[in-house]
PDB file of C-alpha atoms in Angstrom:
ATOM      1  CA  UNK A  12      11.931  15.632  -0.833  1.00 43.00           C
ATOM      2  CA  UNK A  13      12.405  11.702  -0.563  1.00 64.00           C
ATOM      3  CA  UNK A  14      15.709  10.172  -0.164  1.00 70.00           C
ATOM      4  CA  UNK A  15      14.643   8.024  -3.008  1.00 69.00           C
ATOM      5  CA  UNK A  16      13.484  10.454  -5.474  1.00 83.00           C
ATOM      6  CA  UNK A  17      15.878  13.102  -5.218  1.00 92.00           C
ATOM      7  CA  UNK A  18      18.637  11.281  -7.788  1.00 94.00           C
ATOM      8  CA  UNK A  19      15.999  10.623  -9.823  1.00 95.00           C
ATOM      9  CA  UNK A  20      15.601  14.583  -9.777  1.00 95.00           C
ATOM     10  CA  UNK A  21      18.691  15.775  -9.835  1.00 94.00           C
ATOM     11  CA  UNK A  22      18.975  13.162 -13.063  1.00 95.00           C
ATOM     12  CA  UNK A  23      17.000  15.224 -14.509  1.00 95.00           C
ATOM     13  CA  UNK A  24      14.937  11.646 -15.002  1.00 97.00           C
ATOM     14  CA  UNK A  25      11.753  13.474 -13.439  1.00 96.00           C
ATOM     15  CA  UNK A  26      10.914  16.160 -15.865  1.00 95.00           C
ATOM     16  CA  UNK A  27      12.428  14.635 -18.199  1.00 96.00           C
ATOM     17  CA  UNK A  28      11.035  10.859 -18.307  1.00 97.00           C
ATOM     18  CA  UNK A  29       8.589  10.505 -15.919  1.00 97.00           C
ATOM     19  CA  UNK A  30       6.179  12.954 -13.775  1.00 96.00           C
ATOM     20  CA  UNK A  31       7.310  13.384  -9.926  1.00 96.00           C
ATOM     21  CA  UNK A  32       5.505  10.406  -8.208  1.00 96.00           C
ATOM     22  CA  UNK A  33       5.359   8.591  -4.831  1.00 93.00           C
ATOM     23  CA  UNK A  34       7.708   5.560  -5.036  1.00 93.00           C
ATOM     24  CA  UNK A  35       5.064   2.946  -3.169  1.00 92.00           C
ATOM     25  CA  UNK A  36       7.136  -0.337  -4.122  1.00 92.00           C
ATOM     26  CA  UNK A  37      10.508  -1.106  -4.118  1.00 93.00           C
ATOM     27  CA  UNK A  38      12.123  -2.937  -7.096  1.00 95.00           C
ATOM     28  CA  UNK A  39      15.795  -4.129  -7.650  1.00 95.00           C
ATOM     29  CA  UNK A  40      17.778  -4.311 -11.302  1.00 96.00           C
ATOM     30  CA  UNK A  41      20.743  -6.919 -11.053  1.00 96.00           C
ATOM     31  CA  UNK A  42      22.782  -7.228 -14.225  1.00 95.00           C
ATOM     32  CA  UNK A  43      24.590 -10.631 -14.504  1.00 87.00           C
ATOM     33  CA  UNK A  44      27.821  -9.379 -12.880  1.00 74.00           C
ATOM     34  CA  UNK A  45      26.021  -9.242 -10.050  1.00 82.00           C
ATOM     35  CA  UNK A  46      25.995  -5.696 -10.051  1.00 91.00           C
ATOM     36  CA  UNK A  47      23.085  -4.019  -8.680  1.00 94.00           C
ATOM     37  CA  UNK A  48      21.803  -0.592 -10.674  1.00 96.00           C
ATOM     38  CA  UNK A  49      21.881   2.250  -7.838  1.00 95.00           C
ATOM     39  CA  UNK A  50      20.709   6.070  -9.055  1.00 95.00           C
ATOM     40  CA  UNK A  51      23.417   7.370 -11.453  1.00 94.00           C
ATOM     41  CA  UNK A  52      26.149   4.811 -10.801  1.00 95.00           C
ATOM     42  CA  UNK A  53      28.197   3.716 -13.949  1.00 95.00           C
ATOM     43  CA  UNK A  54      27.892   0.578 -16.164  1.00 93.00           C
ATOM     44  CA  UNK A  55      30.332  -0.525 -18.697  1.00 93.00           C
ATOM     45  CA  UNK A  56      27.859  -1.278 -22.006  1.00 93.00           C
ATOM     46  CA  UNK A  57      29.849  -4.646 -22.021  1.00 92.00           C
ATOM     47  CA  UNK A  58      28.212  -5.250 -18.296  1.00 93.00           C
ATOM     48  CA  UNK A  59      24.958  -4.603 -19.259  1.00 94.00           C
ATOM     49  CA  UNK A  60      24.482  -6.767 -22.895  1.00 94.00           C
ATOM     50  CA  UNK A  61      22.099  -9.345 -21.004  1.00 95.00           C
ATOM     51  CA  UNK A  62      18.845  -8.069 -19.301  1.00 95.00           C
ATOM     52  CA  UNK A  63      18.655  -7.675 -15.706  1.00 96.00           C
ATOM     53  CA  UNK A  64      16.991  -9.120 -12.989  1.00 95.00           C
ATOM     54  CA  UNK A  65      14.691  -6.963 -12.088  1.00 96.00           C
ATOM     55  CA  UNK A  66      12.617  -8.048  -8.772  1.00 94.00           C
ATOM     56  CA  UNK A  67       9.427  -6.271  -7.342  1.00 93.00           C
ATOM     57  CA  UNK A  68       9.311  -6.461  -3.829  1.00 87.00           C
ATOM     58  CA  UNK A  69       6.504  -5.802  -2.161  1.00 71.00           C
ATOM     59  CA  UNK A  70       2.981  -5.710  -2.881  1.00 66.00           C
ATOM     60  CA  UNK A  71       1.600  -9.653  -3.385  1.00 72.00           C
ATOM     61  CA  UNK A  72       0.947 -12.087  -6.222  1.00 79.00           C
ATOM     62  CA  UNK A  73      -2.897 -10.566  -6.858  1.00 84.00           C
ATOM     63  CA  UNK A  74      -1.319  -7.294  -8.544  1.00 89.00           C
ATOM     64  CA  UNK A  75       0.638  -7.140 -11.707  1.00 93.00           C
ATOM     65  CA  UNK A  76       3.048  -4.821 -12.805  1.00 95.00           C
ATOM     66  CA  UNK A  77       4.854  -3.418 -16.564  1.00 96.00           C
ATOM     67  CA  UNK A  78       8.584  -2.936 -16.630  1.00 97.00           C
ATOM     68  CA  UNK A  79       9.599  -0.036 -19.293  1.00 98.00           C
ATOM     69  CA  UNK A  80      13.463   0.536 -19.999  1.00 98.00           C
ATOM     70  CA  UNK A  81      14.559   4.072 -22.104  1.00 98.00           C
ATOM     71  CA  UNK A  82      17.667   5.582 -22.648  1.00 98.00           C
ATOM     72  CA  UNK A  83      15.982   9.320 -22.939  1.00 97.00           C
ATOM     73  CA  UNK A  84      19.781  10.742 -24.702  1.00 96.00           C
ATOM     74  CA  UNK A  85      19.897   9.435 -28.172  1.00 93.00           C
ATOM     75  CA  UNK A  86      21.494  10.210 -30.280  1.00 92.00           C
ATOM     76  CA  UNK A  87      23.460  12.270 -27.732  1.00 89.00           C
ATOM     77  CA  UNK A  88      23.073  14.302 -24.525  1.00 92.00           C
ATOM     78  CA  UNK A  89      22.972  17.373 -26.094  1.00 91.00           C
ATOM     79  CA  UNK A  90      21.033  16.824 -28.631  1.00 90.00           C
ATOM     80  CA  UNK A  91      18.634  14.054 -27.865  1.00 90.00           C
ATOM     81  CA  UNK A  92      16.480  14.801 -30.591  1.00 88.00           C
ATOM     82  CA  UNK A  93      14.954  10.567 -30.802  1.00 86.00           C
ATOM     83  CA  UNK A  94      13.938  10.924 -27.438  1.00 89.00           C
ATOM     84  CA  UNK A  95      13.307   8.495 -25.581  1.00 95.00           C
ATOM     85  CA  UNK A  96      14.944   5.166 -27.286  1.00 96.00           C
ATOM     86  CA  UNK A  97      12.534   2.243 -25.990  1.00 98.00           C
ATOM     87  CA  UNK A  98      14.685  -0.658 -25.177  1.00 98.00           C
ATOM     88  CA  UNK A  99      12.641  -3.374 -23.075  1.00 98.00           C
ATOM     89  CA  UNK A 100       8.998  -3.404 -22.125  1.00 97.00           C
ATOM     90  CA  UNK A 101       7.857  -6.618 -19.293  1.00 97.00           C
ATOM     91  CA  UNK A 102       3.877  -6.631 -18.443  1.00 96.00           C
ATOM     92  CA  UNK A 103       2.011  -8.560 -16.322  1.00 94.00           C
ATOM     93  CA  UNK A 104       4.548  -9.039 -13.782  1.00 93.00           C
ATOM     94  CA  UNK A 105       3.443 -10.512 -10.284  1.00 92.00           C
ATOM     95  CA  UNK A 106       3.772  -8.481  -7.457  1.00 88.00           C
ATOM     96  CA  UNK A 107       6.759 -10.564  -5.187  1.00 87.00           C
ATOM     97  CA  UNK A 108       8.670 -11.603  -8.266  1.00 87.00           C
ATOM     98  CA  UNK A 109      10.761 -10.315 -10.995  1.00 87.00           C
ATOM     99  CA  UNK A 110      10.045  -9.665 -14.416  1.00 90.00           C
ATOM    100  CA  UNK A 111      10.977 -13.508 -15.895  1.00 90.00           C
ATOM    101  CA  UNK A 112       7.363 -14.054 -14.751  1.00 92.00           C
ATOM    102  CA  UNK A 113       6.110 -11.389 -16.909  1.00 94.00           C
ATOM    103  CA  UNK A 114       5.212 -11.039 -20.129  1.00 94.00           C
ATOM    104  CA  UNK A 115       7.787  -9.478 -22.598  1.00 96.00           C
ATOM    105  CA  UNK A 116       6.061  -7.402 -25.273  1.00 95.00           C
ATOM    106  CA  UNK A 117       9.581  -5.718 -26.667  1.00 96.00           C
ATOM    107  CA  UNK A 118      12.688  -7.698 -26.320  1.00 97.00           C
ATOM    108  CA  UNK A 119      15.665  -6.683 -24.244  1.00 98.00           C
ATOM    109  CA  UNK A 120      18.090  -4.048 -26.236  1.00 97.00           C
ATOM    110  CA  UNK A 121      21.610  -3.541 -24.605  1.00 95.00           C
ATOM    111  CA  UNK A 122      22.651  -0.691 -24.183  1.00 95.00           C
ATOM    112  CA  UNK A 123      25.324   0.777 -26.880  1.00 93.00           C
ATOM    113  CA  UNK A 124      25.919   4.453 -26.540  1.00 94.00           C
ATOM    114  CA  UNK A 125      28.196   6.067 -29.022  1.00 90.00           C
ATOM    115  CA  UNK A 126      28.296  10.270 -28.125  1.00 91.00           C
ATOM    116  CA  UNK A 127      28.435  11.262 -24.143  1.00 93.00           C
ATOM    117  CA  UNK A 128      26.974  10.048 -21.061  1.00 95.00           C
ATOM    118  CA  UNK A 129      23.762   8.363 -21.185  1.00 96.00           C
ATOM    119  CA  UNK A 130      20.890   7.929 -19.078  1.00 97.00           C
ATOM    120  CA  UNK A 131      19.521   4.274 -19.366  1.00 98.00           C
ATOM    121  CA  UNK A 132      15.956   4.492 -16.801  1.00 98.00           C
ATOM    122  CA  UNK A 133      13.589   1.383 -15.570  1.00 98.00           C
ATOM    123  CA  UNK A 134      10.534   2.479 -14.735  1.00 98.00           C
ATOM    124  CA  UNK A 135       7.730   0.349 -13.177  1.00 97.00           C
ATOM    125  CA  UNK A 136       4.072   0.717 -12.884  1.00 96.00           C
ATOM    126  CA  UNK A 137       1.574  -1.137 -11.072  1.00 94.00           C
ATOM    127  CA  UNK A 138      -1.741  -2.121 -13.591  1.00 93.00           C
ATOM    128  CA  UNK A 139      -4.846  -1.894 -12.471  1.00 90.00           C
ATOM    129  CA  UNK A 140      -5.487  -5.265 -13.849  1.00 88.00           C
ATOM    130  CA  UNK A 141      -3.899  -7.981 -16.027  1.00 87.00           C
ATOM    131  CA  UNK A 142      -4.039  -6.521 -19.055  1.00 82.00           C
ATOM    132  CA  UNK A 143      -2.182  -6.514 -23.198  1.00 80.00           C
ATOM    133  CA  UNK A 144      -0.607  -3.227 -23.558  1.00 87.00           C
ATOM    134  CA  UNK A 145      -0.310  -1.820 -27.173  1.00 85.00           C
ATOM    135  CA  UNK A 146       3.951  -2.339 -28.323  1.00 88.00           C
ATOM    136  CA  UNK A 147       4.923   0.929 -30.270  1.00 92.00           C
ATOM    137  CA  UNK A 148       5.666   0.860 -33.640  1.00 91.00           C
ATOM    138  CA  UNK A 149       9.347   2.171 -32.982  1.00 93.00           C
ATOM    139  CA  UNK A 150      11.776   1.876 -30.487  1.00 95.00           C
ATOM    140  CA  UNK A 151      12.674   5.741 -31.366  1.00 93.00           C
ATOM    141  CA  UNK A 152      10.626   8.565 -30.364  1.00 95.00           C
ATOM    142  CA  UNK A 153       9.122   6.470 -27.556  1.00 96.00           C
ATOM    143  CA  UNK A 154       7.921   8.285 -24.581  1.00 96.00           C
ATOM    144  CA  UNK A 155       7.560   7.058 -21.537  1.00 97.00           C
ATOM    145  CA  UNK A 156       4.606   9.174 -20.490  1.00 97.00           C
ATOM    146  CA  UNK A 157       2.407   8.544 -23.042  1.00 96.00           C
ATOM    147  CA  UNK A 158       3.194   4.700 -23.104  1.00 96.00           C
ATOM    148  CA  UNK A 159       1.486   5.048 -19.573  1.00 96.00           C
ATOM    149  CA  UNK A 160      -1.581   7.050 -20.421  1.00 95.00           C
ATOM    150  CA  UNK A 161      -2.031   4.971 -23.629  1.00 94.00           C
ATOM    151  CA  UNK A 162      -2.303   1.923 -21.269  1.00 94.00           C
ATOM    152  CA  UNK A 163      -4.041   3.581 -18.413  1.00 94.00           C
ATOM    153  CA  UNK A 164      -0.953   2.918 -16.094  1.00 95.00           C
ATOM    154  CA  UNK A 165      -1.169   5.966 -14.323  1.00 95.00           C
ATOM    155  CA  UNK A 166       2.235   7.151 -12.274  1.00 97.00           C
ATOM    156  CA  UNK A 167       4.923   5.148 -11.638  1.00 97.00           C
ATOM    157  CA  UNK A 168       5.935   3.215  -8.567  1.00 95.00           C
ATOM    158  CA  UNK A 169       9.165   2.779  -8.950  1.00 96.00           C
ATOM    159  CA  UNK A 170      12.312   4.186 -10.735  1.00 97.00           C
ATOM    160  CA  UNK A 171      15.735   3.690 -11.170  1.00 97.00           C
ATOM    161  CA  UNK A 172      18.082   5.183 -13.909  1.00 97.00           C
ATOM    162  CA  UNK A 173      22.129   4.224 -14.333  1.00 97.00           C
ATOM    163  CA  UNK A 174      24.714   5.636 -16.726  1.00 97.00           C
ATOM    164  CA  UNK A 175      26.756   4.550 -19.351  1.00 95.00           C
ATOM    165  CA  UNK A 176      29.072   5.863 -22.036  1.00 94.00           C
ATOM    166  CA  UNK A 177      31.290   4.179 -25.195  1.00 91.00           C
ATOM    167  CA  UNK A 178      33.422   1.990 -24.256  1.00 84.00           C
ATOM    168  CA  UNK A 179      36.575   2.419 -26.201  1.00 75.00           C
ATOM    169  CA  UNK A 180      38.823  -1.010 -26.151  1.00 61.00           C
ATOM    170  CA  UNK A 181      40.916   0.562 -24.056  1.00 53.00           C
ATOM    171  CA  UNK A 182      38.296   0.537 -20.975  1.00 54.00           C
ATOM    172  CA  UNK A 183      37.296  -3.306 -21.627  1.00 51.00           C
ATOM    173  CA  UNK A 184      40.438  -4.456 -20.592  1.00 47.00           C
TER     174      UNK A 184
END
């Protein structure tokens, strides 16, 4: 198994999210403090209010890629029953740039969990042209899957998932 998909396995974000795929570009998320998302590492919600960067190295400027952020525990982990909870969607991104270049179709939603540990996954695919995709009518009961065959997106190419849990007042400080 790849070094870069296992986390994404043992997530539980493949199954899950997204069908097993082969990661064939590399992108980076970089919240504001500079802190770069890495496979289950922990964000404070207060860290992660802004979007991130989110660069997509590789590839060139002739292909175009869609950006698709979910938090696949709402309400709560054991009982995610509005899986997944759609909170940014970027199209048309250039290949060798990050997703400023893009187009957004939903508008970045920070992160705010209130029960448990959740999941918070980017996911990016590469289109086979430049191309509208369709918004969904709700952020709740989005799924990441059928975003992707909807828009004839096909597998992923990249992944990357981080955690984050309430943060009581306590923790800000």
């Amino acid at each position: 198994m790849s070094r870069v998909l296992e986390p994404l396995v043992v997530g539980k974000v493949i199954g899950e999210v997204i069908d097993n795929f082969n990661p064939t570009v590399k992108m980076t998320a970089i919240y504001s403090s500079n802190k770069q998302v890495f496979n289950g590492h922990e964000f404070f919600p207060s860290a992660v209010v802004s979007k991130p960067r989110v660069e997509v190295q590789g590839g060139d400027m002739r292909f175009f890629f869609t950006l698709v952020m979910t938090d696949p525990d709402v309400p709560g982990p054991s009982d995610p029953y509005l899986r997944e909870h759609l909170h940014w969607i970027v199209t048309d991104i250039p290949g060798t740039t990050d997703a400023s270049f893009g187009r957004e179709v939903v508008s970045y939603e920070s992160p705010k969990p209130n029960i448990g540990i959740h999941r918070f996954v980017l996911v990016l695919f590469k289109q086979k042209r430049r191309q509208a995709v369709t918004p969904p009518s709700s952020r709740d009961y989005f799924s990441t899957r059928r975003f992707a065959a909807e828009n004839d997106l096909g597998l992923p190419v990249a992944a990357v998932y981080f955690n984050a849990q309430r943060e009581t007042a306590a923790r800000r400080r």
